[in-house]
Coordinates of C-alpha atoms in Angstrom, one line a residue:
M9 CA 0.0 0.0 0.0
K10 CA 2.8 2.4 0.9
M11 CA 4.6 1.4 -2.3
K12 CA 1.5 2.3 -4.3
K13 CA 1.2 5.7 -2.6
E14 CA 4.9 6.5 -3.3
V15 CA 4.4 5.7 -7.0
H16 CA 1.3 7.9 -7.1
I17 CA 3.3 10.8 -5.5
F18 CA 6.1 10.3 -8.0
C19 CA 3.7 10.3 -11.0
K20 CA 2.2 13.6 -9.8
Q21 CA 5.6 15.2 -9.5
I22 CA 6.5 14.0 -13.0
L23 CA 3.2 15.5 -14.4
R24 CA 3.8 18.8 -12.6
R25 CA 7.3 19.0 -14.1
L26 CA 5.9 18.3 -17.6
H27 CA 3.3 21.0 -17.1
Q28 CA 6.0 23.4 -16.1
V29 CA 8.1 22.6 -19.1
Q30 CA 5.1 22.9 -21.4
F31 CA 4.2 26.2 -19.9
R32 CA 7.7 27.6 -20.3
R33 CA 7.7 26.3 -23.9
R34 CA 4.3 27.9 -24.6
A35 CA 5.4 31.1 -22.9
K36 CA 8.5 31.1 -25.1
E37 CA 6.4 30.5 -28.2
C38 CA 4.0 33.3 -27.3
F39 CA 6.9 35.7 -26.6
I40 CA 8.4 34.9 -30.1
F41 CA 5.0 35.4 -31.7
L42 CA 4.5 38.7 -29.9
V43 CA 7.9 39.9 -31.1
I44 CA 7.0 39.0 -34.7
V45 CA 3.7 40.9 -34.5
I46 CA 5.5 44.0 -33.1
I47 CA 8.1 43.9 -35.9
L48 CA 5.4 43.4 -38.6
Y49 CA 3.3 46.2 -37.1
Y50 CA 6.4 48.5 -37.1
F51 CA 7.2 47.9 -40.7
L52 CA 3.7 47.9 -42.1
Y53 CA 2.0 50.5 -40.0
K54 CA 5.0 52.8 -39.9
N55 CA 5.5 52.4 -43.6
E56 CA 1.9 53.4 -44.1
E57 CA 2.3 56.3 -41.8
R58 CA 5.4 57.6 -43.7
S59 CA 4.0 57.0 -47.3
T60 CA 0.4 58.0 -46.8
Y61 CA -1.5 61.0 -45.4
I62 CA -4.2 61.1 -42.8
L63 CA -6.8 63.8 -43.6
Q64 CA -8.0 66.1 -40.9
E65 CA -11.7 66.9 -40.9
D66 CA -11.3 70.5 -42.0
Q67 CA -9.3 69.3 -45.1
V68 CA -12.2 67.2 -46.5
Y69 CA -14.8 68.5 -48.9
F70 CA -16.9 65.3 -49.3
S71 CA -16.3 61.6 -49.8
I72 CA -17.5 59.8 -52.9
N73 CA -17.6 56.5 -51.0
Q74 CA -20.6 57.9 -49.2
E75 CA -22.7 57.5 -52.4
I76 CA -25.8 55.4 -51.7
K77 CA -26.9 54.4 -55.2
Y78 CA -24.7 52.5 -57.6
L79 CA -25.0 51.6 -61.2
I80 CA -23.2 48.3 -60.4
N81 CA -22.0 47.1 -57.0
T82 CA -19.6 44.2 -57.1
S83 CA -16.8 43.1 -54.8
Q84 CA -14.2 45.0 -56.8
C85 CA -16.2 47.8 -58.5
K86 CA -18.8 50.2 -57.2
I87 CA -19.8 52.7 -59.9
P88 CA -21.8 55.7 -58.5
K89 CA -25.1 56.5 -60.1
S90 CA -25.2 60.2 -60.8
N91 CA -28.3 62.3 -60.4
P92 CA -28.9 63.8 -63.9
Y93 CA -30.0 67.0 -62.2
S94 CA -27.4 67.1 -59.5
E95 CA -26.9 70.5 -57.9
D96 CA -23.3 70.8 -58.9
I97 CA -24.2 70.8 -62.6
I98 CA -27.5 72.5 -62.6
D99 CA -26.0 75.8 -63.9
F100 CA -24.8 74.1 -67.0
I101 CA -28.1 72.5 -68.0
N102 CA -30.8 73.9 -70.2
K103 CA -33.3 72.6 -72.8
E104 CA -32.5 72.7 -76.5
Q105 CA -35.4 72.5 -79.1
Y106 CA -35.5 71.1 -82.6
D107 CA -35.3 73.7 -85.3
K108 CA -36.1 73.1 -88.9
C109 CA -33.4 74.0 -91.4
S110 CA -35.9 75.3 -93.9
T111 CA -39.5 76.5 -93.6
K112 CA -40.2 75.3 -97.1
T113 CA -41.2 71.9 -98.4
L114 CA -38.3 70.0 -100.1
L115 CA -38.4 70.3 -103.9
S116 CA -36.9 66.9 -104.4
Y117 CA -37.4 63.5 -102.9
I118 CA -36.5 59.8 -103.4
N119 CA -38.9 56.9 -103.9
K120 CA -37.9 53.2 -104.0
T121 CA -40.2 50.6 -105.4
N122 CA -39.1 47.0 -106.1
D123 CA -35.4 48.0 -106.2
I124 CA -36.2 50.8 -108.7
V125 CA -35.0 54.2 -107.3
T126 CA -36.6 57.3 -108.6
L127 CA -35.7 61.0 -108.0
H128 CA -38.8 63.2 -108.0
F129 CA -39.3 67.0 -108.5
N130 CA -42.0 68.0 -106.1
R131 CA -43.9 70.5 -108.3
S132 CA -46.6 71.0 -105.7
A133 CA -44.1 72.9 -103.6
Q134 CA -42.5 75.1 -106.3
K135 CA -44.7 78.2 -105.5
E136 CA -42.9 78.2 -102.1
Y137 CA -39.7 79.0 -103.9
S138 CA -40.7 81.2 -106.9
Y139 CA -43.6 82.4 -109.0
F140 CA -41.4 82.0 -112.0
S141 CA -40.9 78.7 -113.8
I142 CA -38.4 76.3 -112.1
G143 CA -36.3 73.7 -113.8
C144 CA -34.2 71.0 -112.0
C145 CA -31.1 69.0 -112.8
Y146 CA -29.1 66.3 -111.0
S147 CA -25.5 65.3 -110.8
N148 CA -23.9 62.1 -109.5
I149 CA -21.5 62.5 -106.6
T150 CA -18.3 60.4 -106.8
R151 CA -15.0 60.2 -105.1
I152 CA -12.0 61.7 -106.9
N153 CA -9.1 59.6 -108.1
Y154 CA -6.2 61.6 -106.5
E155 CA -4.6 59.5 -103.8
K156 CA -3.9 62.3 -101.3
L157 CA -7.3 63.9 -101.6
V158 CA -9.5 60.9 -102.3
D159 CA -11.3 61.0 -98.9
D160 CA -11.5 64.8 -98.6
Q161 CA -13.0 66.0 -102.0
I162 CA -15.7 64.9 -104.3
R163 CA -16.5 65.2 -108.0
L164 CA -19.9 66.1 -109.5
T165 CA -20.8 64.9 -113.0
D166 CA -22.5 67.3 -115.4
C167 CA -25.9 68.4 -114.2
I168 CA -28.6 66.5 -116.2
P169 CA -32.0 68.2 -116.5
F170 CA -35.1 66.2 -115.6
E171 CA -38.8 67.0 -115.6
D172 CA -41.0 65.3 -113.0
S173 CA -38.8 62.2 -112.2
V174 CA -35.8 60.2 -113.3
E175 CA -34.5 56.7 -112.4
L176 CA -31.2 56.8 -110.5
K177 CA -28.3 54.5 -110.9
Y178 CA -25.8 56.1 -108.4
P179 CA -26.1 56.1 -104.6
Y180 CA -25.4 59.8 -104.1
V181 CA -26.9 62.7 -106.1
S182 CA -26.9 66.5 -106.0
V183 CA -30.0 68.4 -107.1
K184 CA -30.2 72.0 -108.2
C185 CA -33.4 73.8 -109.2
S186 CA -33.3 77.3 -110.8
T187 CA -35.4 80.0 -112.3
F188 CA -34.1 82.0 -115.3
F189 CA -32.6 84.4 -112.7
S190 CA -31.0 82.3 -109.9
V191 CA -30.7 79.0 -108.1
V192 CA -33.6 78.6 -105.7
Y193 CA -33.0 75.1 -104.3
S194 CA -30.0 72.9 -103.7
N195 CA -29.9 69.5 -101.9
V196 CA -28.2 66.1 -101.9
H197 CA -29.7 62.7 -101.5
A198 CA -28.3 59.3 -100.5
V199 CA -29.8 56.0 -101.8
T200 CA -28.9 52.5 -100.6
F201 CA -29.2 50.2 -103.6
S202 CA -29.9 46.5 -103.0
I203 CA -26.9 44.3 -103.6
S204 CA -26.3 40.7 -102.7
K205 CA -23.4 38.4 -102.0
K206 CA -23.4 34.7 -102.7
P207 CA -22.4 32.8 -99.6
K208 CA -19.2 30.8 -100.0
K209 CA -20.8 27.8 -98.3
P210 CA -24.2 27.7 -96.7
S211 CA -23.7 27.0 -92.9
G212 CA -27.4 26.2 -92.1
K213 CA -27.1 28.6 -89.1
P214 CA -28.8 32.0 -89.0
K215 CA -26.5 35.1 -89.4
F216 CA -27.6 38.0 -87.3
S217 CA -27.1 41.5 -88.7
I218 CA -25.5 44.3 -86.7
M219 CA -26.8 47.9 -86.6
M220 CA -24.7 50.3 -84.6
L221 CA -26.3 53.7 -83.9
G222 CA -23.9 56.0 -82.2
I223 CA -24.1 59.6 -80.8
D224 CA -20.8 61.3 -79.8
S225 CA -20.1 62.5 -76.3
V226 CA -23.3 61.4 -74.5
S227 CA -23.1 59.8 -71.0
K228 CA -25.6 57.5 -69.3
S229 CA -27.0 60.4 -67.3
N230 CA -27.0 62.9 -70.3
I231 CA -29.2 60.7 -72.5
E232 CA -31.7 60.5 -69.6
R233 CA -31.5 64.3 -69.1
T234 CA -31.4 65.6 -72.7
M235 CA -33.2 62.8 -74.7
P236 CA -35.8 61.6 -72.2
E237 CA -38.1 60.1 -74.9
S238 CA -35.3 58.1 -76.6
F239 CA -34.0 57.1 -73.2
K240 CA -37.5 55.8 -72.1
W241 CA -37.8 53.8 -75.4
A242 CA -34.4 52.3 -74.9
E243 CA -35.1 51.4 -71.3
S244 CA -38.3 49.7 -72.3
N245 CA -37.1 47.9 -75.5
M246 CA -33.4 47.4 -75.1
I247 CA -30.8 46.1 -72.5
N248 CA -28.6 48.6 -70.7
L249 CA -25.0 47.7 -69.9
K250 CA -24.9 49.5 -66.5
G251 CA -21.2 49.1 -65.8
Y252 CA -19.9 50.2 -69.2
N253 CA -16.8 52.4 -68.8
K254 CA -14.7 54.1 -71.4
I255 CA -11.0 53.2 -71.9
G256 CA -9.5 56.3 -73.6
D257 CA -9.8 60.1 -73.9
N258 CA -11.7 60.8 -77.1
T259 CA -13.6 59.0 -79.8
F260 CA -10.7 57.3 -81.6
P261 CA -9.4 55.0 -78.8
N262 CA -12.9 54.1 -77.6
L263 CA -14.5 53.4 -81.0
M264 CA -11.4 51.7 -82.3
A265 CA -11.3 49.4 -79.3
I266 CA -14.8 48.3 -80.4
L267 CA -13.9 48.0 -84.1
T268 CA -10.4 46.5 -83.8
G269 CA -9.8 45.2 -80.3
Y270 CA -6.5 47.1 -80.2
N271 CA -5.3 49.9 -77.9
V272 CA -3.9 53.2 -79.3
D273 CA -0.2 52.1 -78.9
Q274 CA -0.8 48.9 -80.8
L275 CA -2.7 50.7 -83.5
S276 CA 0.1 53.2 -84.0
K277 CA 2.3 50.4 -85.3
F278 CA 0.2 49.6 -88.4
C279 CA -2.6 52.3 -88.4
N280 CA -0.9 55.6 -87.7
R281 CA -1.6 59.2 -88.5
T282 CA 0.4 59.2 -91.8
V283 CA -1.0 56.1 -93.5
K284 CA -4.4 55.6 -95.1
L285 CA -6.5 53.6 -92.6
N286 CA -7.5 50.6 -94.8
S287 CA -4.8 48.6 -93.0
C288 CA -6.4 49.1 -89.6
K289 CA -7.9 45.6 -89.4
I290 CA -11.4 47.0 -88.7
I291 CA -14.0 44.4 -87.9
W292 CA -16.2 45.3 -90.8
D293 CA -13.5 43.6 -93.0
K294 CA -14.3 40.4 -91.2
F295 CA -18.0 40.9 -91.7
K296 CA -17.3 41.5 -95.4
E297 CA -15.3 38.2 -95.6
S298 CA -18.3 36.5 -94.0
Q299 CA -20.6 37.7 -96.8
Y300 CA -22.2 40.6 -94.9
I301 CA -23.2 43.8 -96.6
T302 CA -21.3 46.6 -94.8
G303 CA -22.0 50.3 -94.4
Y304 CA -20.5 53.3 -92.5
A305 CA -21.7 56.9 -92.2
E306 CA -20.6 59.8 -90.1
D307 CA -21.6 63.4 -90.2
D308 CA -19.7 66.6 -89.5
C309 CA -16.8 65.6 -91.8
N310 CA -14.1 67.8 -90.2
I311 CA -14.2 65.9 -86.9
N312 CA -14.9 62.3 -88.3
T313 CA -13.3 59.5 -86.3
F314 CA -11.0 58.6 -89.2
H315 CA -10.3 62.1 -90.5
Y316 CA -9.7 64.3 -87.5
D317 CA -5.9 64.4 -87.6
R318 CA -5.9 61.2 -89.7
P319 CA -5.9 60.6 -93.5
G320 CA -9.0 58.6 -93.9
F321 CA -9.3 55.7 -96.4
L322 CA -7.7 55.2 -99.8
E323 CA -10.3 52.5 -100.9
E324 CA -13.9 52.7 -99.7
P325 CA -13.7 50.7 -96.5
T326 CA -17.3 49.4 -96.6
D327 CA -19.8 48.4 -99.3
Y328 CA -21.7 51.6 -98.6
Y329 CA -19.4 54.4 -97.6
Y330 CA -21.5 57.6 -97.1
R331 CA -18.6 60.1 -96.8
P332 CA -19.0 61.5 -100.3
Y333 CA -22.7 62.2 -99.6
F334 CA -21.8 64.1 -96.4
L335 CA -19.0 66.0 -98.0
A336 CA -21.5 67.1 -100.7
A337 CA -24.1 68.1 -98.1
E338 CA -21.6 70.3 -96.3
T339 CA -20.9 72.2 -99.5
L340 CA -24.4 73.5 -99.3
H341 CA -25.5 76.3 -97.1
T342 CA -24.6 75.2 -93.6
V343 CA -26.0 76.6 -90.3
L344 CA -23.8 76.2 -87.2
R345 CA -25.5 75.7 -83.9
K346 CA -23.3 75.7 -80.8
N347 CA -20.3 75.4 -83.1
M348 CA -21.6 72.3 -84.9
I349 CA -22.9 71.8 -88.4
Y350 CA -26.6 71.5 -87.4
C351 CA -27.9 72.2 -90.9
A352 CA -26.3 70.9 -94.1
G353 CA -28.5 72.5 -96.7
P354 CA -32.3 72.2 -96.1
E355 CA -32.0 69.2 -93.8
T356 CA -30.3 68.6 -90.4
S357 CA -27.1 66.6 -90.4
G358 CA -28.5 64.4 -87.7
E359 CA -31.6 63.5 -89.8
R360 CA -29.4 62.7 -92.7
I361 CA -27.6 60.1 -90.6
Q362 CA -30.9 58.7 -89.3
N363 CA -32.4 58.5 -92.8
A364 CA -29.3 56.7 -94.1
A365 CA -29.4 54.2 -91.2
K366 CA -33.1 53.5 -91.8
D367 CA -32.6 53.1 -95.6
F368 CA -29.7 50.7 -95.0
A369 CA -31.6 48.6 -92.5
V370 CA -34.7 48.4 -94.7
T371 CA -32.8 47.6 -97.9
F372 CA -30.9 44.7 -96.3
K373 CA -33.5 43.4 -93.9
D374 CA -33.4 40.0 -95.5
V375 CA -29.6 39.6 -95.8
P376 CA -26.8 39.8 -93.2
S377 CA -25.5 43.3 -92.8
F378 CA -23.2 45.3 -90.6
G379 CA -23.8 49.1 -90.3
L380 CA -22.2 51.8 -88.3
F381 CA -24.0 55.2 -88.3
W382 CA -22.4 57.8 -86.1
S383 CA -23.6 61.4 -85.3
N384 CA -21.4 64.3 -84.1
S385 CA -23.4 67.2 -85.4
Y386 CA -25.7 67.7 -82.4
S387 CA -23.7 66.4 -79.5
H388 CA -19.9 66.9 -79.8
D389 CA -19.6 70.5 -78.7
N390 CA -22.5 71.1 -76.4
I391 CA -23.8 68.9 -73.5
N392 CA -27.5 70.1 -74.0
M393 CA -27.8 69.8 -77.8
P394 CA -28.7 66.1 -78.0
G395 CA -32.1 67.3 -76.8
A396 CA -32.7 69.0 -80.1
M397 CA -32.8 65.6 -81.8
D398 CA -34.6 63.6 -79.2
K399 CA -38.0 63.4 -81.0
K400 CA -36.3 62.6 -84.3
M401 CA -34.3 59.8 -82.8
L402 CA -37.4 58.4 -81.2
Q403 CA -39.2 58.5 -84.6
L404 CA -36.4 56.4 -86.0
L405 CA -36.2 53.8 -83.2
S406 CA -40.0 53.4 -82.9
S407 CA -40.9 53.6 -86.6
T408 CA -42.7 50.4 -87.7
E409 CA -40.7 50.2 -90.9
F410 CA -37.3 50.4 -89.1
F411 CA -38.4 48.1 -86.3
E412 CA -39.6 45.4 -88.7
A413 CA -36.4 45.8 -90.8
I414 CA -34.2 45.0 -87.7
N415 CA -36.2 41.9 -86.8
N416 CA -33.1 39.7 -87.4
T417 CA -30.6 42.4 -86.3
I418 CA -28.7 43.0 -83.1
L419 CA -29.2 46.7 -82.5
I420 CA -26.5 48.6 -80.5
F421 CA -27.4 52.2 -79.5
F422 CA -24.4 53.8 -77.8
S423 CA -21.8 56.5 -77.3
D424 CA -18.1 56.7 -76.9
H425 CA -17.7 58.8 -73.8
G426 CA -19.5 61.6 -71.9
F427 CA -18.9 65.3 -72.4
R428 CA -15.2 66.2 -72.1
F429 CA -14.9 70.0 -72.0
G430 CA -15.9 73.1 -70.2
G431 CA -17.0 74.1 -66.7
I432 CA -19.0 71.0 -66.0
R433 CA -15.8 69.0 -66.1
F434 CA -14.7 70.6 -62.8
T435 CA -17.7 69.0 -61.0
H436 CA -17.9 65.6 -59.5
T437 CA -20.9 64.8 -61.7
G438 CA -19.0 65.9 -64.8
W439 CA -16.0 63.7 -63.8
V440 CA -18.3 60.6 -63.5
E441 CA -20.4 61.3 -66.6
E442 CA -17.3 61.8 -68.8
R443 CA -16.2 58.3 -68.2
L444 CA -19.6 56.5 -68.5
P445 CA -21.1 56.6 -72.0
F446 CA -24.5 55.1 -72.5
I447 CA -24.9 51.8 -74.4
Y448 CA -27.9 49.6 -75.1
F449 CA -28.4 46.3 -76.9
R450 CA -31.5 44.7 -78.5
F451 CA -31.5 41.1 -79.5
P452 CA -33.9 39.4 -82.0
D453 CA -36.3 36.8 -80.5
L454 CA -34.6 34.2 -82.7
F455 CA -31.3 34.8 -81.0
K456 CA -32.8 34.5 -77.5
H457 CA -34.5 31.2 -78.4
S458 CA -31.5 29.8 -80.3
Y459 CA -28.8 30.8 -77.8
P460 CA -30.4 31.0 -74.3
E461 CA -27.1 30.4 -72.4
Q462 CA -25.3 33.2 -74.3
Y463 CA -28.3 35.5 -73.8
N464 CA -28.6 34.8 -70.1
N465 CA -24.8 35.4 -69.7
F466 CA -25.3 38.8 -71.4
I467 CA -28.1 39.6 -68.9
T468 CA -25.8 38.7 -66.0
N469 CA -23.1 40.9 -67.5
T470 CA -25.3 44.0 -67.5
N471 CA -24.5 44.3 -63.8
R472 CA -20.7 43.8 -64.2
L473 CA -17.9 46.1 -65.2
T474 CA -17.6 46.2 -69.0
S475 CA -15.5 48.0 -71.6
P476 CA -15.3 48.6 -75.4
Y477 CA -12.9 45.6 -75.7
D478 CA -15.8 43.4 -74.6
I479 CA -17.9 44.8 -77.4
Y480 CA -15.2 43.9 -79.9
N481 CA -15.1 40.3 -78.5
T482 CA -18.9 40.1 -78.7
L483 CA -18.8 41.1 -82.4
Q484 CA -16.2 38.4 -83.0
N485 CA -18.5 35.9 -81.2
I486 CA -21.4 36.9 -83.4
L487 CA -19.3 36.1 -86.5
N488 CA -18.6 32.7 -85.0
I489 CA -22.2 32.0 -84.1
G490 CA -23.2 32.5 -87.7
N491 CA -20.3 30.4 -89.1
D492 CA -18.7 27.5 -87.1
S493 CA -15.6 27.7 -89.3
Y494 CA -14.9 31.3 -88.4
V495 CA -12.1 31.5 -85.8
P496 CA -12.5 34.5 -83.5
S497 CA -9.7 36.9 -83.2
W498 CA -9.9 38.1 -79.6
S499 CA -8.9 41.6 -78.4
Q500 CA -5.1 42.2 -78.3
G501 CA -5.6 45.5 -76.4
C502 CA -7.2 43.6 -73.5
P503 CA -6.2 39.9 -73.4
S504 CA -8.2 39.4 -70.2
C505 CA -11.5 40.8 -71.7
H506 CA -14.5 38.7 -72.6
S507 CA -17.3 38.3 -75.0
L508 CA -20.5 39.4 -73.4
F509 CA -22.0 36.0 -74.2
A510 CA -19.6 34.5 -71.6
E511 CA -20.1 35.4 -67.9
I512 CA -17.8 38.0 -66.6
P513 CA -16.3 37.3 -63.2
E514 CA -18.0 39.1 -60.3
N515 CA -14.7 40.3 -59.0
R516 CA -13.6 42.0 -62.2
T517 CA -11.4 45.0 -61.8
C518 CA -10.7 47.9 -64.1
K519 CA -7.3 46.4 -64.9
D520 CA -9.0 43.2 -66.0
A521 CA -11.3 45.2 -68.3
G522 CA -8.4 47.2 -69.9
I523 CA -9.4 50.4 -68.1
S524 CA -6.6 52.6 -66.6
K525 CA -7.0 54.1 -63.1
H526 CA -7.4 57.5 -64.7
W527 CA -10.6 56.4 -66.4
C528 CA -11.8 53.9 -63.8
T529 CA -15.0 54.9 -61.9
C530 CA -14.9 51.8 -59.6
Q531 CA -12.9 53.3 -56.7
G532 CA -14.2 56.2 -54.7
H533 CA -12.2 59.1 -53.5
T534 CA -12.5 61.9 -51.0
Y535 CA -12.5 65.4 -52.4
I536 CA -10.0 67.5 -50.4
K537 CA -9.1 71.2 -50.4
P538 CA -7.2 72.3 -53.5
N539 CA -4.6 74.2 -51.4
H540 CA -3.6 71.0 -49.5
P541 CA 0.3 70.8 -49.7
K542 CA 0.2 67.3 -51.1
V543 CA -2.2 68.4 -53.8
I544 CA 0.0 71.3 -54.8
E545 CA 3.0 68.9 -54.9
V546 CA 1.1 66.4 -57.2
S547 CA -0.2 69.2 -59.4
K548 CA 3.3 70.6 -60.0
F549 CA 4.3 67.1 -61.0
V550 CA 1.4 67.0 -63.6
V551 CA 2.5 70.4 -65.0
N552 CA 6.1 69.2 -65.3
E553 CA 4.9 66.1 -67.1
T554 CA 2.8 68.2 -69.5
N555 CA 5.9 70.3 -70.2
N556 CA 7.9 67.2 -70.9
I557 CA 5.4 66.1 -73.5
L558 CA 5.9 69.4 -75.3
L559 CA 9.7 69.1 -75.0
T560 CA 9.8 65.6 -76.4
T561 CA 7.2 65.8 -79.2
K562 CA 8.1 67.1 -82.6
G563 CA 6.7 70.6 -83.0
G564 CA 6.4 71.2 -79.3
S565 CA 8.9 74.1 -79.5
L566 CA 6.0 76.2 -80.9
C567 CA 4.2 75.8 -77.6
A568 CA 4.6 77.8 -74.4
K569 CA 5.9 76.3 -71.2
Y570 CA 3.3 76.0 -68.5
S571 CA 3.4 76.9 -64.8
L572 CA 0.8 76.0 -62.2
N573 CA -1.7 78.8 -61.7
K574 CA -4.2 77.1 -59.4
V575 CA -5.8 73.8 -58.5
M576 CA -9.6 73.8 -59.3
T577 CA -10.6 70.4 -57.9
S578 CA -8.7 67.6 -56.0
G579 CA -9.4 64.2 -54.6
M580 CA -7.5 61.4 -52.8
S581 CA -8.2 57.7 -52.7
E582 CA -8.0 55.3 -49.8
P583 CA -4.4 54.0 -49.5
Y584 CA -3.6 50.7 -51.3
W585 CA -0.7 48.5 -52.1
N586 CA 0.5 49.0 -55.7
E587 CA 2.3 46.6 -58.0
D588 CA 5.7 47.7 -56.6
H589 CA 4.6 46.8 -53.1
K590 CA 4.4 50.4 -52.0
Y591 CA 1.6 51.7 -49.9
V592 CA 0.2 54.6 -51.9
H593 CA -2.8 56.9 -52.7
F594 CA -4.0 58.0 -56.0
F595 CA -4.7 61.7 -56.4
L596 CA -7.2 63.3 -58.8
V597 CA -6.3 66.8 -59.8
M598 CA -8.0 69.3 -62.1
L599 CA -5.8 72.3 -62.5
E600 CA -5.4 75.6 -64.4
T601 CA -2.0 76.7 -65.8
S602 CA -0.4 79.9 -67.0
P603 CA -0.8 80.5 -69.9
K604 CA -4.5 79.6 -69.3
A605 CA -5.2 75.9 -70.0
S606 CA -7.0 73.3 -67.9
F607 CA -5.8 69.7 -67.3
E608 CA -6.9 66.7 -65.4
A609 CA -4.7 63.8 -64.3
T610 CA -4.7 60.9 -61.9
V611 CA -1.4 60.4 -60.1
E612 CA -0.2 57.6 -57.9
A613 CA 1.7 59.1 -55.0
S614 CA 4.0 57.8 -52.3
F615 CA 5.2 60.2 -49.6
E616 CA 7.9 58.2 -47.9
E617 CA 10.4 60.6 -46.4
R618 CA 13.4 59.1 -48.3
N619 CA 11.6 57.8 -51.4
R620 CA 8.9 60.1 -52.5
S621 CA 7.5 59.0 -55.9
F622 CA 4.8 60.1 -58.4
K623 CA 3.4 58.2 -61.3
L624 CA 0.8 59.1 -63.9
L625 CA -2.0 56.6 -64.1
G626 CA -3.1 57.0 -67.7
D627 CA -3.3 60.2 -69.8
I628 CA -3.3 63.8 -68.9
S629 CA -6.7 65.1 -70.1
R630 CA -7.2 68.6 -71.5
I631 CA -10.6 69.8 -70.2
D632 CA -10.9 73.3 -71.5
R633 CA -11.9 74.3 -75.1
Y634 CA -8.5 74.9 -76.6
G635 CA -9.4 75.6 -80.3
P636 CA -7.8 78.9 -81.4
V637 CA -4.8 78.8 -79.0
T638 CA -3.5 75.6 -80.6
E639 CA -3.7 76.8 -84.3
C640 CA 0.1 76.7 -84.7
I641 CA -0.1 72.9 -84.6
T642 CA -1.8 71.7 -87.8
D643 CA -0.9 68.1 -88.2
N644 CA -0.6 66.5 -84.8
G645 CA -3.8 66.1 -82.7
Y646 CA -1.9 64.6 -79.8
L647 CA 0.4 67.6 -79.5
R648 CA -2.5 70.0 -80.1
K649 CA -4.2 68.6 -77.0
Y650 CA -1.4 69.9 -74.8
C651 CA -0.3 73.0 -76.6
Y652 CA -0.7 76.7 -76.0
C653 CA 0.9 78.4 -79.0
R654 CA 3.6 81.0 -78.1
N655 CA 2.2 83.4 -80.8
K656 CA -1.2 83.4 -79.0
I657 CA 0.2 84.7 -75.7

């Protein structure tokens, strides 16, 4: 019994010793863990403290992260929904009404019956023009044969008299009507003749046509504000890509991302400012090869996508290329409205585009077609002017003839970006709107029934972040849907981008969508006082970078050197880890220089004491109307954007 008790005591002592050893070991482990935490805290927190800036309450204007409503709200992207009538832009908003270009009835019109096209003289209206006898003649409008001028000038054939009507054989005609004393009427007409292409090999699968109706410089909020009737129709009859974000400054990069899948740097290697643009690998070439009829029209010829600071096309790029028609229209009496060619002869430029789009759709309603019809003339230079064409656009979209013609067509109604210039751009709402163009899709019932998975994925993607590169991939996908042997050529400008018929990941970032931080609307920022020392430091960096562009670009010596005058608007993001493993902020600055110009930039900034660094995130935007002060630069639109001519000071 005693032996047993001694063994029991011995065992208890052993266990006590073991517990003591384990406690010491655990205590040692806890101590080591605590030391590691303190070291990590020191390096991480202190690094944040050195490289970032904590705002005081009196330095904050307001935080964009406090927005309640979002267009899309995903784990990596929250795009704020702007109020179209927000207080910060209300002073820039007014209503614009439609004005006729002539109070008189047109003396000429076109009629199409069973593929026979007839030009008519409207004799019932001649008394509106003169009590004297009126005679009319017509000329065919053609491109000239000189290589350098082929896309900038036209030739008219001899004017052939006609009585009441005459059958036409050419797509574009000029009409003049005169009394013995003077010309009383001039106009031009465009006609889309029916042509067909024999398929190389019947695939047995339906080919869906594409109709792209574009309006320059109209944001999601601005179409709601200025074109409420067209907006209401689109909301009821089409599908809105709520998270669609632009990828570049102006029309060219955003539209070319849709049409080629390339970014501007890639395009410059084979599609630059000095070479005719037939080599640009535009997607309508692929539609042509797939036996589609193709068409392209754009008004306000001086600022066309392919002609502003670019040489245009040597050969006609599409089966129907309406540029000769619009060049001829702009030789007529033009009326500028808000600095845009609102009237080209007795008709508005906007209605000429709409009529061409309708004629193209109706003519080729039974054959596969691809058409791009783009308007600048009532939107490019004024944020309110789209309202003047609201009812006319609604008439096109809702007309029975047009609606029936696009029964087998995927309709895309869209813009390239929001409004880019003027006082509205110094507001938060203007900043958001400029980056968020409107875009709507409409699919034929046959598509929905034949491809339910693709259609459902598209619906899912309406609440995801999307970009122009996704539209390009979707067009490639449509070509493949109509022809199994077609091998899609996916976007090179954004290798991580998707067709909208494949589900886009919920956690998609702007980088994934090919959108630089400068254009990205996913991440909120806090507006801070423009005189904040960090803001001034960042702004001076932006001015220096602008001056470096002038120094390193041919012709830049004609431009004045800038200095910072004042900061108009400034914002700062929450801190984040960048790709170089630095803890940084990005700063948004809108500034004014001397000589007077206005710029906007997004800058990544690290304020470490020994290693301060600044990095531009994307382009520097020019946000004032710079027209006359850049006239010394005649052949470089990129340089013109940054220049203030020395001889204008």
